[in-house]
């Protein structure tokens, strides 16, 4: 991109040329349909991975702002940019940065919270695990989080796939996912500062009667509505799933939650029994805790009997 921009600035000085620099381009906000998507690229891939329960952790600052712009807003700005460049020769070779971090920021933590919430309400028909997300802030901890939350479950999932006669794909999927996250991590960890002088200048040139038709004002984006539409769009348009069957997908989510809670409770009981049998400190601690609980219940019973 830098080479192309330099070539235009050096070799096309007498042509009506403008340089448009959008940040990460996401799903449409309004046109042709809210959340419409037909390919698994860019931020959509991460949304789907989160909704399927494949992506459980991300490296980066949870309080950092994601630089995302809707694709229909980009199209509108390109149309207006071409119009003003053709009419106003003073606009030639201007660089138009188009991003949202300074004008209408959305934090990564907020985006993933809305994503998980939306996929719990509108889950995919087939999922790997329940949608859930945690951010890993210290960079040196990312391999630990990736190993525990991704590779270990993926290893056992591949074993089950082999036993059922299917091709093991989870570890291969996580290798691809780890590569994609490593490419994105640089932009997630480091905040960038952009100039918006030409953007505001272009926005002021749009006639009032045309601002709704060619809207590219990022301050008018409601991020919660945008994220919800994008998540539902992956289910509705990308995977062509019937929204009338969403109640069945919700039952699947609840069933997996109950299974997970049951397994956690069993593991807790087994761990407690092991410690109770092999650790004197654990036995004494448990005895003192039970004694305190019994004493508290006894006092509570006496309080209510006196009150009555």
PDB file of C-alpha atoms in Angstrom:
ATOM      1  CA  UNK A   1       0.000   0.000   0.000  1.00  0.00           C
ATOM      2  CA  UNK A   2       2.781   2.410   0.857  1.00  0.00           C
ATOM      3  CA  UNK A   3       4.489   1.754  -2.499  1.00  0.00           C
ATOM      4  CA  UNK A   4       1.212   2.334  -4.378  1.00  0.00           C
ATOM      5  CA  UNK A   5       0.580   5.611  -2.530  1.00  0.00           C
ATOM      6  CA  UNK A   6       4.121   6.822  -3.247  1.00  0.00           C
ATOM      7  CA  UNK A   7       3.715   5.918  -6.929  1.00  0.00           C
ATOM      8  CA  UNK A   8       0.476   7.913  -7.174  1.00  0.00           C
ATOM      9  CA  UNK A   9       1.956  10.951  -5.431  1.00  0.00           C
ATOM     10  CA  UNK A  10       5.049  10.959  -7.652  1.00  0.00           C
ATOM     11  CA  UNK A  11       3.686   9.904 -11.029  1.00  0.00           C
ATOM     12  CA  UNK A  12       0.060  11.143 -11.036  1.00  0.00           C
ATOM     13  CA  UNK A  13       0.438  14.718  -9.865  1.00  0.00           C
ATOM     14  CA  UNK A  14      -1.731  16.085 -12.704  1.00  0.00           C
ATOM     15  CA  UNK A  15      -4.581  13.598 -12.167  1.00  0.00           C
ATOM     16  CA  UNK A  16      -7.570  13.971  -9.808  1.00  0.00           C
ATOM     17  CA  UNK A  17      -6.460  11.358  -7.279  1.00  0.00           C
ATOM     18  CA  UNK A  18      -7.257  10.902  -3.593  1.00  0.00           C
ATOM     19  CA  UNK A  19      -5.966   8.265  -1.184  1.00  0.00           C
ATOM     20  CA  UNK A  20      -8.499   6.470   1.019  1.00  0.00           C
ATOM     21  CA  UNK A  21      -7.180   4.699   4.114  1.00  0.00           C
ATOM     22  CA  UNK A  22      -9.862   2.737   5.986  1.00  0.00           C
ATOM     23  CA  UNK A  23      -9.043   0.717   9.074  1.00  0.00           C
ATOM     24  CA  UNK A  24     -10.454  -2.801   9.634  1.00  0.00           C
ATOM     25  CA  UNK A  25     -13.521  -3.150   7.414  1.00  0.00           C
ATOM     26  CA  UNK A  26     -16.442  -4.997   9.004  1.00  0.00           C
ATOM     27  CA  UNK A  27     -19.965  -6.065   8.095  1.00  0.00           C
ATOM     28  CA  UNK A  28     -22.546  -3.548   6.800  1.00  0.00           C
ATOM     29  CA  UNK A  29     -24.361  -1.300   9.230  1.00  0.00           C
ATOM     30  CA  UNK A  30     -27.386  -0.648   7.005  1.00  0.00           C
ATOM     31  CA  UNK A  31     -26.852  -1.641   3.351  1.00  0.00           C
ATOM     32  CA  UNK A  32     -27.601  -3.965   1.657  1.00  0.00           C
ATOM     33  CA  UNK A  33     -28.806  -5.588   4.922  1.00  0.00           C
ATOM     34  CA  UNK A  34     -27.616  -5.074   8.509  1.00  0.00           C
ATOM     35  CA  UNK A  35     -24.937  -7.643   9.284  1.00  0.00           C
ATOM     36  CA  UNK A  36     -24.937  -9.179   5.784  1.00  0.00           C
ATOM     37  CA  UNK A  37     -21.827 -11.293   5.164  1.00  0.00           C
ATOM     38  CA  UNK A  38     -20.973 -14.007   2.642  1.00  0.00           C
ATOM     39  CA  UNK A  39     -17.298 -14.751   3.371  1.00  0.00           C
ATOM     40  CA  UNK A  40     -15.251 -15.812   6.385  1.00  0.00           C
ATOM     41  CA  UNK A  41     -12.574 -13.122   6.443  1.00  0.00           C
ATOM     42  CA  UNK A  42     -11.267 -10.377   8.703  1.00  0.00           C
ATOM     43  CA  UNK A  43     -13.087  -9.726  11.986  1.00  0.00           C
ATOM     44  CA  UNK A  44     -15.954 -11.984  10.880  1.00  0.00           C
ATOM     45  CA  UNK A  45     -13.721 -15.036  11.288  1.00  0.00           C
ATOM     46  CA  UNK A  46     -13.026 -14.100  14.918  1.00  0.00           C
ATOM     47  CA  UNK A  47     -16.731 -13.529  15.596  1.00  0.00           C
ATOM     48  CA  UNK A  48     -17.601 -16.948  14.190  1.00  0.00           C
ATOM     49  CA  UNK A  49     -14.759 -18.614  16.122  1.00  0.00           C
ATOM     50  CA  UNK A  50     -16.068 -17.016  19.313  1.00  0.00           C
ATOM     51  CA  UNK A  51     -19.675 -17.974  18.540  1.00  0.00           C
ATOM     52  CA  UNK A  52     -18.705 -21.576  17.800  1.00  0.00           C
ATOM     53  CA  UNK A  53     -16.802 -21.782  21.098  1.00  0.00           C
ATOM     54  CA  UNK A  54     -13.472 -22.333  19.337  1.00  0.00           C
ATOM     55  CA  UNK A  55     -11.889 -19.018  20.317  1.00  0.00           C
ATOM     56  CA  UNK A  56     -11.818 -18.698  24.123  1.00  0.00           C
ATOM     57  CA  UNK A  57      -8.964 -16.243  24.693  1.00  0.00           C
ATOM     58  CA  UNK A  58      -7.285 -13.347  22.873  1.00  0.00           C
ATOM     59  CA  UNK A  59      -3.957 -11.631  23.460  1.00  0.00           C
ATOM     60  CA  UNK A  60      -4.131  -7.879  23.953  1.00  0.00           C
ATOM     61  CA  UNK A  61      -5.425  -5.055  26.091  1.00  0.00           C
ATOM     62  CA  UNK A  62      -9.100  -5.571  26.938  1.00  0.00           C
ATOM     63  CA  UNK A  63      -9.489  -1.806  27.392  1.00  0.00           C
ATOM     64  CA  UNK A  64      -7.956  -1.016  24.010  1.00  0.00           C
ATOM     65  CA  UNK A  65     -10.189   0.278  21.230  1.00  0.00           C
ATOM     66  CA  UNK A  66     -10.825  -1.783  18.107  1.00  0.00           C
ATOM     67  CA  UNK A  67     -10.530   0.224  14.898  1.00  0.00           C
ATOM     68  CA  UNK A  68     -13.497  -1.041  12.903  1.00  0.00           C
ATOM     69  CA  UNK A  69     -15.596   0.627  10.187  1.00  0.00           C
ATOM     70  CA  UNK A  70     -18.702  -0.767   8.404  1.00  0.00           C
ATOM     71  CA  UNK A  71     -18.250  -1.621   4.749  1.00  0.00           C
ATOM     72  CA  UNK A  72     -21.301   0.372   3.618  1.00  0.00           C
ATOM     73  CA  UNK A  73     -19.900   3.476   5.342  1.00  0.00           C
ATOM     74  CA  UNK A  74     -16.653   2.942   3.429  1.00  0.00           C
ATOM     75  CA  UNK A  75     -18.577   2.713   0.146  1.00  0.00           C
ATOM     76  CA  UNK A  76     -20.449   5.941   0.905  1.00  0.00           C
ATOM     77  CA  UNK A  77     -17.244   7.762   1.761  1.00  0.00           C
ATOM     78  CA  UNK A  78     -15.551   6.581  -1.452  1.00  0.00           C
ATOM     79  CA  UNK A  79     -18.490   7.916  -3.496  1.00  0.00           C
ATOM     80  CA  UNK A  80     -18.349  11.311  -1.776  1.00  0.00           C
ATOM     81  CA  UNK A  81     -14.567  11.342  -1.988  1.00  0.00           C
ATOM     82  CA  UNK A  82     -14.678  10.757  -5.759  1.00  0.00           C
ATOM     83  CA  UNK A  83     -17.263  13.508  -6.139  1.00  0.00           C
ATOM     84  CA  UNK A  84     -15.313  16.131  -4.183  1.00  0.00           C
ATOM     85  CA  UNK A  85     -11.995  15.181  -5.822  1.00  0.00           C
ATOM     86  CA  UNK A  86     -13.477  15.649  -9.307  1.00  0.00           C
ATOM     87  CA  UNK A  87     -15.003  19.037  -8.423  1.00  0.00           C
ATOM     88  CA  UNK A  88     -12.292  20.536  -6.246  1.00  0.00           C
ATOM     89  CA  UNK A  89      -8.748  20.442  -7.615  1.00  0.00           C
ATOM     90  CA  UNK A  90      -7.452  21.488  -4.200  1.00  0.00           C
ATOM     91  CA  UNK A  91      -8.577  18.091  -2.927  1.00  0.00           C
ATOM     92  CA  UNK A  92      -6.191  16.204  -5.203  1.00  0.00           C
ATOM     93  CA  UNK A  93      -3.723  13.813  -3.555  1.00  0.00           C
ATOM     94  CA  UNK A  94      -5.178  14.320  -0.121  1.00  0.00           C
ATOM     95  CA  UNK A  95      -5.027  11.366   2.263  1.00  0.00           C
ATOM     96  CA  UNK A  96      -8.289  10.460   3.995  1.00  0.00           C
ATOM     97  CA  UNK A  97      -7.832   8.364   7.139  1.00  0.00           C
ATOM     98  CA  UNK A  98     -11.040   6.594   8.056  1.00  0.00           C
ATOM     99  CA  UNK A  99     -11.176   5.013  11.508  1.00  0.00           C
ATOM    100  CA  UNK A 100     -13.136   5.138  14.736  1.00  0.00           C
ATOM    101  CA  UNK A 101     -10.777   4.911  17.723  1.00  0.00           C
ATOM    102  CA  UNK A 102     -10.685   8.676  18.335  1.00  0.00           C
ATOM    103  CA  UNK A 103     -14.177   9.560  17.070  1.00  0.00           C
ATOM    104  CA  UNK A 104     -16.384   6.732  18.351  1.00  0.00           C
ATOM    105  CA  UNK A 105     -14.294   4.110  20.159  1.00  0.00           C
ATOM    106  CA  UNK A 106     -15.401   0.590  21.037  1.00  0.00           C
ATOM    107  CA  UNK A 107     -13.285  -1.421  23.483  1.00  0.00           C
ATOM    108  CA  UNK A 108     -12.303  -5.018  22.794  1.00  0.00           C
ATOM    109  CA  UNK A 109     -13.778  -6.134  26.114  1.00  0.00           C
ATOM    110  CA  UNK A 110     -17.114  -4.525  25.261  1.00  0.00           C
ATOM    111  CA  UNK A 111     -17.187  -5.985  21.760  1.00  0.00           C
ATOM    112  CA  UNK A 112     -16.506  -9.535  22.942  1.00  0.00           C
ATOM    113  CA  UNK A 113     -19.017  -9.186  25.797  1.00  0.00           C
ATOM    114  CA  UNK A 114     -21.730  -8.221  23.290  1.00  0.00           C
ATOM    115  CA  UNK A 115     -20.560 -10.988  20.956  1.00  0.00           C
ATOM    116  CA  UNK A 116     -20.827 -13.702  23.619  1.00  0.00           C
ATOM    117  CA  UNK A 117     -24.162 -12.323  24.820  1.00  0.00           C
ATOM    118  CA  UNK A 118     -25.602 -12.284  21.278  1.00  0.00           C
ATOM    119  CA  UNK A 119     -24.389 -15.796  20.489  1.00  0.00           C
ATOM    120  CA  UNK A 120     -25.935 -17.070  23.731  1.00  0.00           C
ATOM    121  CA  UNK A 121     -29.275 -15.586  22.646  1.00  0.00           C
ATOM    122  CA  UNK A 122     -28.852 -16.580  18.966  1.00  0.00           C
ATOM    123  CA  UNK A 123     -26.464 -19.555  18.971  1.00  0.00           C
ATOM    124  CA  UNK A 124     -25.318 -21.548  15.961  1.00  0.00           C
ATOM    125  CA  UNK A 125     -27.077 -24.849  15.340  1.00  0.00           C
ATOM    126  CA  UNK A 126     -23.760 -26.694  15.735  1.00  0.00           C
ATOM    127  CA  UNK A 127     -21.103 -25.529  18.177  1.00  0.00           C
ATOM    128  CA  UNK A 128     -17.844 -26.874  19.535  1.00  0.00           C
ATOM    129  CA  UNK A 129     -18.165 -25.333  23.022  1.00  0.00           C
ATOM    130  CA  UNK A 130     -20.277 -22.650  24.655  1.00  0.00           C
ATOM    131  CA  UNK A 131     -19.315 -19.085  23.624  1.00  0.00           C
ATOM    132  CA  UNK A 132     -16.966 -17.538  26.181  1.00  0.00           C
ATOM    133  CA  UNK A 133     -14.048 -15.114  25.997  1.00  0.00           C
ATOM    134  CA  UNK A 134     -11.222 -13.854  28.211  1.00  0.00           C
ATOM    135  CA  UNK A 135      -8.469 -11.401  27.299  1.00  0.00           C
ATOM    136  CA  UNK A 136      -4.839 -12.177  28.113  1.00  0.00           C
ATOM    137  CA  UNK A 137      -3.100  -8.884  28.947  1.00  0.00           C
ATOM    138  CA  UNK A 138       0.498  -9.939  29.799  1.00  0.00           C
ATOM    139  CA  UNK A 139       2.072 -11.047  26.531  1.00  0.00           C
ATOM    140  CA  UNK A 140       4.175 -13.737  28.215  1.00  0.00           C
ATOM    141  CA  UNK A 141       0.987 -15.396  29.545  1.00  0.00           C
ATOM    142  CA  UNK A 142      -0.573 -15.865  26.104  1.00  0.00           C
ATOM    143  CA  UNK A 143       1.099 -19.274  25.440  1.00  0.00           C
ATOM    144  CA  UNK A 144      -0.235 -20.526  28.801  1.00  0.00           C
ATOM    145  CA  UNK A 145      -3.791 -19.346  28.083  1.00  0.00           C
ATOM    146  CA  UNK A 146      -3.607 -20.739  24.544  1.00  0.00           C
ATOM    147  CA  UNK A 147      -2.359 -24.104  25.799  1.00  0.00           C
ATOM    148  CA  UNK A 148      -4.931 -24.499  28.590  1.00  0.00           C
ATOM    149  CA  UNK A 149      -8.020 -23.073  26.847  1.00  0.00           C
ATOM    150  CA  UNK A 150      -7.327 -24.139  23.256  1.00  0.00           C
ATOM    151  CA  UNK A 151      -4.765 -26.909  22.791  1.00  0.00           C
ATOM    152  CA  UNK A 152      -5.717 -29.186  25.700  1.00  0.00           C
ATOM    153  CA  UNK A 153      -9.454 -29.316  24.812  1.00  0.00           C
ATOM    154  CA  UNK A 154      -8.535 -29.572  21.135  1.00  0.00           C
ATOM    155  CA  UNK A 155      -6.279 -32.577  21.853  1.00  0.00           C
ATOM    156  CA  UNK A 156      -9.060 -34.489  23.609  1.00  0.00           C
ATOM    157  CA  UNK A 157     -11.582 -33.437  20.956  1.00  0.00           C
ATOM    158  CA  UNK A 158      -9.317 -34.917  18.256  1.00  0.00           C
ATOM    159  CA  UNK A 159      -9.086 -38.167  20.234  1.00  0.00           C
ATOM    160  CA  UNK A 160     -12.892 -38.380  20.304  1.00  0.00           C
ATOM    161  CA  UNK A 161     -13.029 -37.622  16.577  1.00  0.00           C
ATOM    162  CA  UNK A 162     -10.533 -40.419  15.856  1.00  0.00           C
ATOM    163  CA  UNK A 163     -12.500 -42.880  17.994  1.00  0.00           C
ATOM    164  CA  UNK A 164     -15.692 -41.990  16.116  1.00  0.00           C
ATOM    165  CA  UNK A 165     -13.982 -42.544  12.757  1.00  0.00           C
ATOM    166  CA  UNK A 166     -13.812 -38.859  11.798  1.00  0.00           C
ATOM    167  CA  UNK A 167     -10.883 -36.723  10.761  1.00  0.00           C
ATOM    168  CA  UNK A 168      -9.216 -34.885  13.684  1.00  0.00           C
ATOM    169  CA  UNK A 169      -9.341 -31.181  12.876  1.00  0.00           C
ATOM    170  CA  UNK A 170      -9.227 -29.215  16.129  1.00  0.00           C
ATOM    171  CA  UNK A 171      -5.452 -28.964  16.627  1.00  0.00           C
ATOM    172  CA  UNK A 172      -5.082 -28.054  12.963  1.00  0.00           C
ATOM    173  CA  UNK A 173      -7.766 -25.388  13.418  1.00  0.00           C
ATOM    174  CA  UNK A 174      -6.001 -23.980  16.475  1.00  0.00           C
ATOM    175  CA  UNK A 175      -2.697 -23.762  14.602  1.00  0.00           C
ATOM    176  CA  UNK A 176      -4.389 -21.621  11.948  1.00  0.00           C
ATOM    177  CA  UNK A 177      -6.167 -19.570  14.612  1.00  0.00           C
ATOM    178  CA  UNK A 178      -2.920 -18.982  16.497  1.00  0.00           C
ATOM    179  CA  UNK A 179      -1.278 -17.744  13.307  1.00  0.00           C
ATOM    180  CA  UNK A 180      -4.155 -15.331  12.619  1.00  0.00           C
ATOM    181  CA  UNK A 181      -4.029 -14.013  16.196  1.00  0.00           C
ATOM    182  CA  UNK A 182      -0.251 -13.516  15.986  1.00  0.00           C
ATOM    183  CA  UNK A 183      -0.730 -11.371  12.866  1.00  0.00           C
ATOM    184  CA  UNK A 184      -3.431  -9.322  14.595  1.00  0.00           C
ATOM    185  CA  UNK A 185      -1.688  -9.000  17.974  1.00  0.00           C
ATOM    186  CA  UNK A 186       0.599  -6.158  16.850  1.00  0.00           C
ATOM    187  CA  UNK A 187      -2.376  -3.966  15.994  1.00  0.00           C
ATOM    188  CA  UNK A 188      -4.241  -5.015  19.156  1.00  0.00           C
ATOM    189  CA  UNK A 189      -1.392  -4.195  21.534  1.00  0.00           C
ATOM    190  CA  UNK A 190      -0.244  -0.875  20.057  1.00  0.00           C
ATOM    191  CA  UNK A 191      -2.581   2.155  19.892  1.00  0.00           C
ATOM    192  CA  UNK A 192      -2.342   4.313  16.764  1.00  0.00           C
ATOM    193  CA  UNK A 193      -3.053   8.031  16.389  1.00  0.00           C
ATOM    194  CA  UNK A 194      -4.546   9.314  13.128  1.00  0.00           C
ATOM    195  CA  UNK A 195      -5.272  12.717  11.653  1.00  0.00           C
ATOM    196  CA  UNK A 196      -8.953  13.364  10.847  1.00  0.00           C
ATOM    197  CA  UNK A 197      -8.668  16.843   9.355  1.00  0.00           C
ATOM    198  CA  UNK A 198      -9.480  15.729   5.794  1.00  0.00           C
ATOM    199  CA  UNK A 199     -12.266  13.435   7.026  1.00  0.00           C
ATOM    200  CA  UNK A 200     -14.013  16.311   8.814  1.00  0.00           C
ATOM    201  CA  UNK A 201     -13.449  18.551   5.798  1.00  0.00           C
ATOM    202  CA  UNK A 202     -15.061  15.969   3.513  1.00  0.00           C
ATOM    203  CA  UNK A 203     -17.966  15.455   5.896  1.00  0.00           C
ATOM    204  CA  UNK A 204     -18.688  19.180   5.953  1.00  0.00           C
ATOM    205  CA  UNK A 205     -18.903  19.262   2.137  1.00  0.00           C
ATOM    206  CA  UNK A 206     -21.830  16.829   1.968  1.00  0.00           C
ATOM    207  CA  UNK A 207     -25.167  18.661   1.482  1.00  0.00           C
ATOM    208  CA  UNK A 208     -27.641  18.261   4.342  1.00  0.00           C
ATOM    209  CA  UNK A 209     -30.223  16.575   2.111  1.00  0.00           C
ATOM    210  CA  UNK A 210     -27.640  13.938   1.071  1.00  0.00           C
ATOM    211  CA  UNK A 211     -26.134  13.101   4.479  1.00  0.00           C
ATOM    212  CA  UNK A 212     -28.572  10.280   5.191  1.00  0.00           C
ATOM    213  CA  UNK A 213     -28.212   8.794   1.718  1.00  0.00           C
ATOM    214  CA  UNK A 214     -24.398   8.909   1.728  1.00  0.00           C
ATOM    215  CA  UNK A 215     -23.828   8.552   5.444  1.00  0.00           C
ATOM    216  CA  UNK A 216     -20.266   7.856   6.579  1.00  0.00           C
ATOM    217  CA  UNK A 217     -20.305   9.701   9.912  1.00  0.00           C
ATOM    218  CA  UNK A 218     -18.836   7.158  12.353  1.00  0.00           C
ATOM    219  CA  UNK A 219     -20.128   9.090  15.371  1.00  0.00           C
ATOM    220  CA  UNK A 220     -23.642   7.931  14.409  1.00  0.00           C
ATOM    221  CA  UNK A 221     -22.796   4.238  14.795  1.00  0.00           C
ATOM    222  CA  UNK A 222     -24.472   2.420  17.692  1.00  0.00           C
ATOM    223  CA  UNK A 223     -21.850  -0.251  18.348  1.00  0.00           C
ATOM    224  CA  UNK A 224     -24.096  -2.603  20.310  1.00  0.00           C
ATOM    225  CA  UNK A 225     -26.630  -2.704  17.474  1.00  0.00           C
ATOM    226  CA  UNK A 226     -23.793  -3.146  14.973  1.00  0.00           C
ATOM    227  CA  UNK A 227     -22.172  -6.068  16.836  1.00  0.00           C
ATOM    228  CA  UNK A 228     -25.515  -7.816  17.383  1.00  0.00           C
ATOM    229  CA  UNK A 229     -26.418  -7.478  13.697  1.00  0.00           C
ATOM    230  CA  UNK A 230     -22.987  -8.765  12.677  1.00  0.00           C
ATOM    231  CA  UNK A 231     -23.262 -11.862  14.889  1.00  0.00           C
ATOM    232  CA  UNK A 232     -26.793 -12.664  13.736  1.00  0.00           C
ATOM    233  CA  UNK A 233     -25.662 -12.057  10.140  1.00  0.00           C
ATOM    234  CA  UNK A 234     -23.045 -14.823  10.375  1.00  0.00           C
ATOM    235  CA  UNK A 235     -25.738 -17.265  11.462  1.00  0.00           C
ATOM    236  CA  UNK A 236     -28.391 -16.068   9.021  1.00  0.00           C
ATOM    237  CA  UNK A 237     -26.428 -15.261   5.855  1.00  0.00           C
ATOM    238  CA  UNK A 238     -23.038 -16.994   6.135  1.00  0.00           C
ATOM    239  CA  UNK A 239     -24.228 -20.368   7.478  1.00  0.00           C
ATOM    240  CA  UNK A 240     -27.798 -20.081   6.101  1.00  0.00           C
ATOM    241  CA  UNK A 241     -29.321 -21.279   9.366  1.00  0.00           C
ATOM    242  CA  UNK A 242     -33.077 -21.021   9.954  1.00  0.00           C
ATOM    243  CA  UNK A 243     -33.767 -18.389  12.636  1.00  0.00           C
ATOM    244  CA  UNK A 244     -37.072 -20.105  13.476  1.00  0.00           C
ATOM    245  CA  UNK A 245     -35.074 -22.999  14.994  1.00  0.00           C
ATOM    246  CA  UNK A 246     -33.114 -20.780  17.352  1.00  0.00           C
ATOM    247  CA  UNK A 247     -34.979 -22.223  20.366  1.00  0.00           C
ATOM    248  CA  UNK A 248     -33.420 -25.627  19.629  1.00  0.00           C
ATOM    249  CA  UNK A 249     -29.960 -24.067  19.527  1.00  0.00           C
ATOM    250  CA  UNK A 250     -30.650 -22.367  22.879  1.00  0.00           C
ATOM    251  CA  UNK A 251     -31.586 -25.726  24.371  1.00  0.00           C
ATOM    252  CA  UNK A 252     -28.258 -27.087  23.118  1.00  0.00           C
ATOM    253  CA  UNK A 253     -26.446 -24.219  24.870  1.00  0.00           C
ATOM    254  CA  UNK A 254     -28.284 -24.929  28.146  1.00  0.00           C
ATOM    255  CA  UNK A 255     -27.572 -28.651  27.875  1.00  0.00           C
ATOM    256  CA  UNK A 256     -23.857 -28.012  27.408  1.00  0.00           C
ATOM    257  CA  UNK A 257     -23.889 -25.605  30.356  1.00  0.00           C
ATOM    258  CA  UNK A 258     -25.494 -28.247  32.581  1.00  0.00           C
ATOM    259  CA  UNK A 259     -22.992 -30.867  31.457  1.00  0.00           C
ATOM    260  CA  UNK A 260     -20.106 -28.494  32.185  1.00  0.00           C
ATOM    261  CA  UNK A 261     -21.452 -27.633  35.662  1.00  0.00           C
ATOM    262  CA  UNK A 262     -21.932 -31.340  36.444  1.00  0.00           C
ATOM    263  CA  UNK A 263     -18.382 -32.176  35.367  1.00  0.00           C
ATOM    264  CA  UNK A 264     -16.976 -29.277  37.399  1.00  0.00           C
ATOM    265  CA  UNK A 265     -18.913 -30.423  40.491  1.00  0.00           C
ATOM    266  CA  UNK A 266     -17.693 -34.021  40.103  1.00  0.00           C
ATOM    267  CA  UNK A 267     -14.092 -32.858  39.667  1.00  0.00           C
ATOM    268  CA  UNK A 268     -14.438 -30.684  42.771  1.00  0.00           C
ATOM    269  CA  UNK A 269     -15.752 -33.631  44.814  1.00  0.00           C
ATOM    270  CA  UNK A 270     -12.990 -35.952  43.579  1.00  0.00           C
ATOM    271  CA  UNK A 271     -10.324 -33.351  44.330  1.00  0.00           C
ATOM    272  CA  UNK A 272     -11.762 -32.698  47.786  1.00  0.00           C
ATOM    273  CA  UNK A 273     -11.888 -36.423  48.583  1.00  0.00           C
ATOM    274  CA  UNK A 274      -8.305 -36.890  47.434  1.00  0.00           C
ATOM    275  CA  UNK A 275      -7.064 -34.003  49.568  1.00  0.00           C
ATOM    276  CA  UNK A 276      -9.124 -35.168  52.568  1.00  0.00           C
ATOM    277  CA  UNK A 277      -7.589 -38.625  52.422  1.00  0.00           C
ATOM    278  CA  UNK A 278      -3.991 -37.611  51.798  1.00  0.00           C
ATOM    279  CA  UNK A 279      -3.583 -34.269  53.587  1.00  0.00           C
ATOM    280  CA  UNK A 280      -3.869 -33.696  57.333  1.00  0.00           C
ATOM    281  CA  UNK A 281      -4.087 -29.927  56.788  1.00  0.00           C
ATOM    282  CA  UNK A 282      -7.008 -30.402  54.389  1.00  0.00           C
ATOM    283  CA  UNK A 283      -8.831 -32.612  56.920  1.00  0.00           C
ATOM    284  CA  UNK A 284      -8.334 -30.091  59.707  1.00  0.00           C
ATOM    285  CA  UNK A 285      -9.410 -27.195  57.479  1.00  0.00           C
ATOM    286  CA  UNK A 286     -12.524 -29.023  56.325  1.00  0.00           C
ATOM    287  CA  UNK A 287     -13.417 -30.006  59.903  1.00  0.00           C
ATOM    288  CA  UNK A 288     -13.057 -26.420  61.112  1.00  0.00           C
ATOM    289  CA  UNK A 289     -15.137 -25.083  58.203  1.00  0.00           C
ATOM    290  CA  UNK A 290     -17.902 -27.642  58.835  1.00  0.00           C
ATOM    291  CA  UNK A 291     -17.804 -26.811  62.540  1.00  0.00           C
ATOM    292  CA  UNK A 292     -18.207 -23.097  61.792  1.00  0.00           C
ATOM    293  CA  UNK A 293     -21.137 -23.822  59.438  1.00  0.00           C
ATOM    294  CA  UNK A 294     -22.883 -26.001  62.036  1.00  0.00           C
ATOM    295  CA  UNK A 295     -22.352 -23.339  64.705  1.00  0.00           C
ATOM    296  CA  UNK A 296     -23.731 -20.660  62.374  1.00  0.00           C
ATOM    297  CA  UNK A 297     -26.806 -22.788  61.583  1.00  0.00           C
ATOM    298  CA  UNK A 298     -27.366 -23.438  65.275  1.00  0.00           C
ATOM    299  CA  UNK A 299     -27.197 -19.723  66.079  1.00  0.00           C
ATOM    300  CA  UNK A 300     -29.517 -18.947  63.174  1.00  0.00           C
ATOM    301  CA  UNK A 301     -32.040 -21.532  64.446  1.00  0.00           C
ATOM    302  CA  UNK A 302     -31.914 -20.012  67.943  1.00  0.00           C
ATOM    303  CA  UNK A 303     -32.409 -16.497  66.488  1.00  0.00           C
ATOM    304  CA  UNK A 304     -35.537 -17.466  64.586  1.00  0.00           C
ATOM    305  CA  UNK A 305     -36.957 -19.443  67.529  1.00  0.00           C
ATOM    306  CA  UNK A 306     -36.508 -16.430  69.837  1.00  0.00           C
ATOM    307  CA  UNK A 307     -38.034 -14.115  67.215  1.00  0.00           C
ATOM    308  CA  UNK A 308     -41.092 -16.333  66.852  1.00  0.00           C
TER     309      UNK A 308
END
